[in-house]
GROMACS .gro file of C-alpha atoms in nm:
model
  291
    1MET     CA    1  14.968  13.902  11.785
    2SER     CA    2  15.235  13.719  11.972
    3LYS     CA    3  15.179  13.707  12.347
    4VAL     CA    4  15.555  13.841  12.481
    5ALA     CA    5  15.706  13.787  12.821
    6ILE     CA    6  15.967  14.047  12.969
    7VAL     CA    7  16.225  13.856  13.172
    8THR     CA    8  16.530  14.031  13.342
    9ASP     CA    9  16.773  13.922  13.652
   10SER     CA   10  16.803  14.091  14.008
   11ASN     CA   11  17.090  14.275  13.879
   12ALA     CA   12  16.822  14.523  13.765
   13GLY     CA   13  16.719  14.614  14.105
   14ILE     CA   14  16.365  14.515  14.060
   15SER     CA   15  16.229  14.318  14.355
   16GLN     CA   16  16.027  13.990  14.299
   17GLU     CA   17  15.718  14.185  14.444
   18GLU     CA   18  15.771  14.486  14.233
   19GLY     CA   19  15.839  14.222  13.914
   20LYS     CA   20  15.510  14.062  13.959
   21GLU     CA   21  15.334  14.420  13.992
   22LEU     CA   22  15.482  14.500  13.644
   23GLY     CA   23  15.404  14.194  13.493
   24ILE     CA   24  15.767  14.048  13.455
   25TYR     CA   25  15.970  13.778  13.566
   26ILE     CA   26  16.284  13.819  13.755
   27LEU     CA   27  16.566  13.526  13.781
   28PRO     CA   28  16.736  13.602  14.130
   29MET     CA   29  17.130  13.615  14.110
   30PRO     CA   30  17.283  13.365  14.339
   31PHE     CA   31  17.566  13.422  14.624
   32LEU     CA   32  17.809  13.214  14.782
   33ILE     CA   33  17.846  13.343  15.136
   34ASP     CA   34  18.099  13.132  15.338
   35GLY     CA   35  18.040  12.823  15.093
   36VAL     CA   36  17.666  12.865  15.124
   37GLU     CA   37  17.434  12.930  14.837
   38TYR     CA   38  17.202  13.224  14.857
   39PHE     CA   39  16.976  13.374  14.618
   40GLU     CA   40  16.858  13.785  14.595
   41ASP     CA   41  16.558  13.857  14.727
   42ILE     CA   42  16.452  13.486  14.765
   43ASN     CA   43  16.632  13.369  15.090
   44LEU     CA   44  16.880  13.682  15.135
   45THR     CA   45  16.732  14.012  15.173
   46GLN     CA   46  16.923  14.361  15.167
   47GLU     CA   47  16.931  14.385  15.550
   48GLU     CA   48  17.089  14.009  15.579
   49PHE     CA   49  17.333  14.047  15.301
   50TYR     CA   50  17.484  14.408  15.456
   51GLU     CA   51  17.499  14.224  15.768
   52LYS     CA   52  17.725  13.931  15.641
   53LEU     CA   53  17.896  14.189  15.452
   54GLU     CA   54  18.033  14.379  15.754
   55ALA     CA   55  18.072  14.070  15.904
   56ASP     CA   56  18.378  14.027  15.672
   57VAL     CA   57  18.254  13.685  15.568
   58ASP     CA   58  18.367  13.566  15.235
   59VAL     CA   59  18.102  13.681  14.969
   60SER     CA   60  18.092  13.626  14.609
   61THR     CA   61  17.866  13.633  14.325
   62SER     CA   62  17.800  13.364  14.062
   63GLN     CA   63  17.600  13.331  13.758
   64PRO     CA   64  17.248  13.149  13.740
   65SER     CA   65  17.253  12.830  13.662
   66ALA     CA   66  17.151  12.708  13.311
   67GLY     CA   67  16.882  12.466  13.469
   68SER     CA   68  16.721  12.762  13.639
   69ILE     CA   69  16.714  12.970  13.331
   70LEU     CA   70  16.579  12.679  13.128
   71ASP     CA   71  16.313  12.598  13.389
   72LEU     CA   72  16.199  12.984  13.401
   73TRP     CA   73  16.172  13.008  13.034
   74ASP     CA   74  16.003  12.654  13.002
   75LYS     CA   75  15.750  12.748  13.250
   76ILE     CA   76  15.695  13.091  13.080
   77PHE     CA   77  15.594  12.892  12.784
   78ASN     CA   78  15.422  12.566  12.913
   79GLU     CA   79  15.230  12.688  13.198
   80ASP     CA   80  15.183  13.072  13.151
   81GLY     CA   81  15.090  13.082  12.762
   82TYR     CA   82  15.362  13.306  12.607
   83ASP     CA   83  15.486  13.270  12.256
   84GLU     CA   84  15.795  13.448  12.290
   85ILE     CA   85  16.063  13.566  12.549
   86VAL     CA   86  16.260  13.891  12.568
   87PHE     CA   87  16.531  13.814  12.818
   88ILE     CA   88  16.746  14.113  12.930
   89PRO     CA   89  17.032  14.027  13.175
   90MET     CA   90  17.276  14.248  13.330
   91SER     CA   91  17.596  14.378  13.069
   92SER     CA   92  17.791  14.088  12.911
   93GLY     CA   93  18.095  14.342  12.988
   94LEU     CA   94  18.046  14.257  13.364
   95SER     CA   95  17.932  13.894  13.380
   96GLY     CA   96  17.943  13.589  13.149
   97ALA     CA   97  17.578  13.530  13.239
   98CYS     CA   98  17.452  13.690  12.905
   99GLU     CA   99  17.667  13.471  12.685
  100THR     CA  100  17.548  13.183  12.847
  101ALA     CA  101  17.188  13.285  12.800
  102MET     CA  102  17.249  13.346  12.433
  103MET     CA  103  17.397  12.967  12.371
  104LEU     CA  104  17.085  12.836  12.574
  105ALA     CA  105  16.837  13.055  12.381
  106GLU     CA  106  16.965  12.890  12.043
  107GLU     CA  107  16.753  12.575  12.149
  108TYR     CA  108  16.426  12.770  12.119
  109ASP     CA  109  16.415  12.855  11.755
  110GLY     CA  110  16.409  13.224  11.781
  111ARG     CA  111  16.143  13.229  12.047
  112VAL     CA  112  16.395  13.333  12.308
  113GLN     CA  113  16.554  13.679  12.227
  114VAL     CA  114  16.873  13.770  12.445
  115VAL     CA  115  16.901  14.146  12.464
  116ASN     CA  116  17.322  14.240  12.494
  117ASN     CA  117  17.178  14.553  12.664
  118GLN     CA  118  17.515  14.670  12.804
  119ARG     CA  119  17.378  14.784  13.115
  120ILE     CA  120  17.299  14.715  13.492
  121SER     CA  121  17.102  14.842  13.780
  122VAL     CA  122  16.900  15.153  13.724
  123THR     CA  123  16.993  15.164  13.357
  124GLN     CA  124  16.917  14.818  13.309
  125ARG     CA  125  16.563  14.878  13.493
  126GLN     CA  126  16.489  15.124  13.250
  127SER     CA  127  16.564  14.891  12.961
  128ILE     CA  128  16.297  14.657  13.122
  129LEU     CA  129  16.006  14.957  13.125
  130ASP     CA  130  16.109  15.044  12.793
  131ALA     CA  131  16.062  14.676  12.673
  132LEU     CA  132  15.718  14.669  12.865
  133GLU     CA  133  15.619  14.991  12.666
  134LEU     CA  134  15.697  14.825  12.317
  135VAL     CA  135  15.515  14.499  12.415
  136LYS     CA  136  15.198  14.751  12.460
  137ARG     CA  137  15.282  14.890  12.120
  138GLY     CA  138  15.281  14.540  11.943
  139MET     CA  139  15.634  14.475  11.885
  140ASN     CA  140  15.745  14.125  11.872
  141ALA     CA  141  16.077  13.977  12.067
  142CYS     CA  142  16.298  14.029  11.806
  143GLU     CA  143  16.202  14.361  11.745
  144ILE     CA  144  16.218  14.493  12.097
  145LYS     CA  145  16.569  14.306  12.106
  146VAL     CA  146  16.685  14.539  11.825
  147PHE     CA  147  16.543  14.843  11.935
  148LEU     CA  148  16.702  14.782  12.329
  149GLU     CA  149  17.029  14.700  12.165
  150ASP     CA  150  17.023  15.001  11.903
  151THR     CA  151  16.989  15.248  12.235
  152LYS     CA  152  17.207  15.053  12.473
  153MET     CA  153  17.489  15.307  12.506
  154ASP     CA  154  17.221  15.596  12.564
  155SER     CA  155  17.289  15.578  12.937
  156SER     CA  156  17.571  15.628  13.209
  157ILE     CA  157  17.587  15.568  13.571
  158PHE     CA  158  17.851  15.757  13.799
  159ILE     CA  159  17.900  15.591  14.154
  160MET     CA  160  18.090  15.719  14.474
  161VAL     CA  161  18.242  15.470  14.672
  162ASP     CA  162  18.268  15.540  15.050
  163THR     CA  163  18.520  15.288  15.107
  164LEU     CA  164  18.810  15.088  14.899
  165LYS     CA  165  18.763  14.770  15.132
  166TYR     CA  166  18.547  14.598  14.900
  167LEU     CA  167  18.729  14.668  14.565
  168LYS     CA  168  19.041  14.592  14.715
  169LYS     CA  169  18.890  14.225  14.794
  170GLY     CA  170  18.786  14.177  14.453
  171GLY     CA  171  19.141  14.315  14.346
  172ARG     CA  172  19.031  14.600  14.175
  173VAL     CA  173  19.252  14.817  14.345
  174THR     CA  174  19.612  14.717  14.524
  175PRO     CA  175  19.608  14.737  14.920
  176ALA     CA  176  19.860  14.962  14.928
  177GLY     CA  177  19.636  15.229  14.726
  178ALA     CA  178  19.334  15.143  14.938
  179ALA     CA  179  19.539  15.214  15.243
  180LEU     CA  180  19.622  15.548  15.107
  181ALA     CA  181  19.279  15.636  15.006
  182THR     CA  182  19.177  15.568  15.366
  183ILE     CA  183  19.437  15.792  15.525
  184LEU     CA  184  19.362  16.081  15.264
  185GLY     CA  185  18.966  16.046  15.306
  186ILE     CA  186  18.927  15.987  14.915
  187LYS     CA  187  18.608  15.896  14.816
  188PRO     CA  188  18.669  15.749  14.441
  189VAL     CA  189  18.398  15.797  14.179
  190LEU     CA  190  18.357  15.531  13.905
  191GLN     CA  191  18.153  15.551  13.576
  192ILE     CA  192  17.960  15.245  13.414
  193ASN     CA  193  17.883  15.307  13.045
  194GLY     CA  194  17.873  14.996  12.827
  195GLY     CA  195  17.898  14.739  13.076
  196LYS     CA  196  18.290  14.853  13.176
  197LEU     CA  197  18.369  14.968  13.551
  198ASP     CA  198  18.603  15.255  13.518
  199ALA     CA  199  18.768  15.534  13.762
  200TYR     CA  200  18.625  15.853  13.681
  201ALA     CA  201  18.738  16.091  13.963
  202LYS     CA  202  18.918  16.127  14.298
  203ALA     CA  203  18.728  16.333  14.554
  204ARG     CA  204  18.853  16.436  14.888
  205SER     CA  205  18.462  16.450  15.075
  206VAL     CA  206  18.139  16.316  15.009
  207LYS     CA  207  18.008  16.636  14.927
  208ILE     CA  208  18.268  16.678  14.646
  209ALA     CA  209  18.242  16.332  14.533
  210LYS     CA  210  17.839  16.413  14.505
  211ARG     CA  211  17.917  16.727  14.291
  212THR     CA  212  18.156  16.540  14.071
  213MET     CA  213  17.922  16.301  13.997
  214ILE     CA  214  17.616  16.549  13.907
  215GLU     CA  215  17.897  16.748  13.692
  216GLY     CA  216  17.974  16.402  13.546
  217ILE     CA  217  17.613  16.381  13.432
  218ILE     CA  218  17.600  16.701  13.305
  219ASN     CA  219  17.901  16.675  13.095
  220ASP     CA  220  17.858  16.350  12.944
  221ILE     CA  221  17.500  16.427  12.832
  222LYS     CA  222  17.605  16.765  12.710
  223THR     CA  223  17.895  16.608  12.531
  224ARG     CA  224  17.711  16.302  12.386
  225PHE     CA  225  17.361  16.415  12.332
  226PRO     CA  226  17.361  16.817  12.321
  227GLU     CA  227  17.023  16.821  12.181
  228ASP     CA  228  16.893  16.599  12.437
  229TYR     CA  229  17.038  16.817  12.692
  230GLU     CA  230  16.905  17.123  12.581
  231ASN     CA  231  16.544  16.982  12.559
  232ASN     CA  232  16.571  16.794  12.896
  233ASN     CA  233  16.523  16.467  12.679
  234PHE     CA  234  16.664  16.241  12.942
  235LEU     CA  235  16.563  16.079  13.288
  236LEU     CA  236  16.768  16.060  13.609
  237GLN     CA  237  16.766  15.782  13.859
  238VAL     CA  238  16.954  15.770  14.182
  239ALA     CA  239  17.068  15.460  14.371
  240TYR     CA  240  17.254  15.357  14.676
  241THR     CA  241  17.350  15.101  14.903
  242TYR     CA  242  17.204  15.057  15.237
  243ASP     CA  243  17.198  15.422  15.342
  244LYS     CA  244  16.829  15.494  15.225
  245GLU     CA  245  16.870  15.836  15.434
  246ALA     CA  246  17.182  15.963  15.244
  247ALA     CA  247  17.044  15.863  14.924
  248GLU     CA  248  16.693  16.078  14.975
  249GLU     CA  249  16.931  16.358  15.049
  250PHE     CA  250  17.124  16.318  14.738
  251ARG     CA  251  16.811  16.289  14.533
  252GLU     CA  252  16.714  16.617  14.662
  253GLU     CA  253  17.019  16.792  14.561
  254VAL     CA  254  17.037  16.609  14.205
  255LYS     CA  255  16.646  16.752  14.208
  256ASN     CA  256  16.781  17.128  14.266
  257MET     CA  257  17.049  17.054  13.970
  258PHE     CA  258  16.761  16.940  13.733
  259PRO     CA  259  16.437  17.095  13.858
  260GLU     CA  260  16.278  17.024  13.517
  261ILE     CA  261  16.312  16.683  13.515
  262GLU     CA  262  16.053  16.443  13.695
  263PRO     CA  263  16.039  16.205  13.870
  264ILE     CA  264  16.383  16.132  13.969
  265VAL     CA  265  16.354  15.743  14.055
  266MET     CA  266  16.556  15.595  14.337
  267ASN     CA  267  16.680  15.244  14.402
  268ALA     CA  268  16.856  15.018  14.603
  269LEU     CA  269  17.175  14.900  14.382
  270SER     CA  270  17.138  14.510  14.298
  271LEU     CA  271  17.351  14.297  14.572
  272SER     CA  272  17.564  14.172  14.281
  273VAL     CA  273  17.679  14.522  14.231
  274SER     CA  274  17.688  14.599  14.630
  275CYS     CA  275  17.940  14.335  14.701
  276HIS     CA  276  18.208  14.487  14.497
  277ILE     CA  277  18.164  14.857  14.646
  278GLY     CA  278  18.027  14.801  14.988
  279PRO     CA  279  17.765  14.992  15.174
  280GLY     CA  280  17.747  15.385  15.172
  281SER     CA  281  17.774  15.418  14.807
  282LEU     CA  282  17.585  15.666  14.607
  283ALA     CA  283  17.499  15.651  14.241
  284VAL     CA  284  17.322  15.894  13.988
  285ALA     CA  285  17.236  15.763  13.632
  286TYR     CA  286  17.099  15.906  13.315
  287THR     CA  287  16.909  15.736  13.030
  288ARG     CA  288  16.800  15.924  12.722
  289LYS     CA  289  16.438  15.905  12.645
  290VAL     CA  290  16.384  15.678  12.368
  291LEU     CA  291  16.021  15.638  12.345
   0.00000   0.00000   0.00000
């Protein structure tokens, strides 16, 4: 049986330490901060990142270099003794990194399978956990890729943004729109499904925004997967930027709405997402149980 390695990037919100515990490889995402390159969870912690972000420095994301990807893959084959690799990067709808990896994989004669999973953050994380289970079941890299791509749309994330400051910086909202939202105390709710970040609703308070996200999850599952909703055949995840205490409170609210769903996992959003939405954001996501 082929020995299969699971590789992802730090957009999945899995730390280097947790990656080692799970037995997977994490490719750190690069950042440019005032012209200096940093790598998530290598020489840039969550705390350091938010300090720099709130200091209003120039922060931008970047793709991993082709060299860093190839070096990691070659190490996995030549030093760690794996036969195949399943690489699960962030959604191709949010970055060109997936397409780059696919081109690089062409040189490995099918030994590297790049999954265009259309997910990010906590839903991407669930794909990693599913891939690990599929390895245990004896699937090869190609079979795992097919399975994950067949089920890639079986998830959705709803995110409450505390401030439009960072979306304005990224050009996703006009300065006038951001200023008006601040005056009115609006908390935008966004949705990520299939790799696209779209506006979902506008709420006048954090309380209303949280209710809107929970209702969004319910409506989405009921509409798309009614049988799964009736049978509680889904997983729930809560995510956040910076404010862990607020996220723990939100998780309790989600638990109260879905008492049959256990556990409800909570993780910090990856920094590559956080730099676009800023601190104080909350998110809730679901993925269908496919295994």
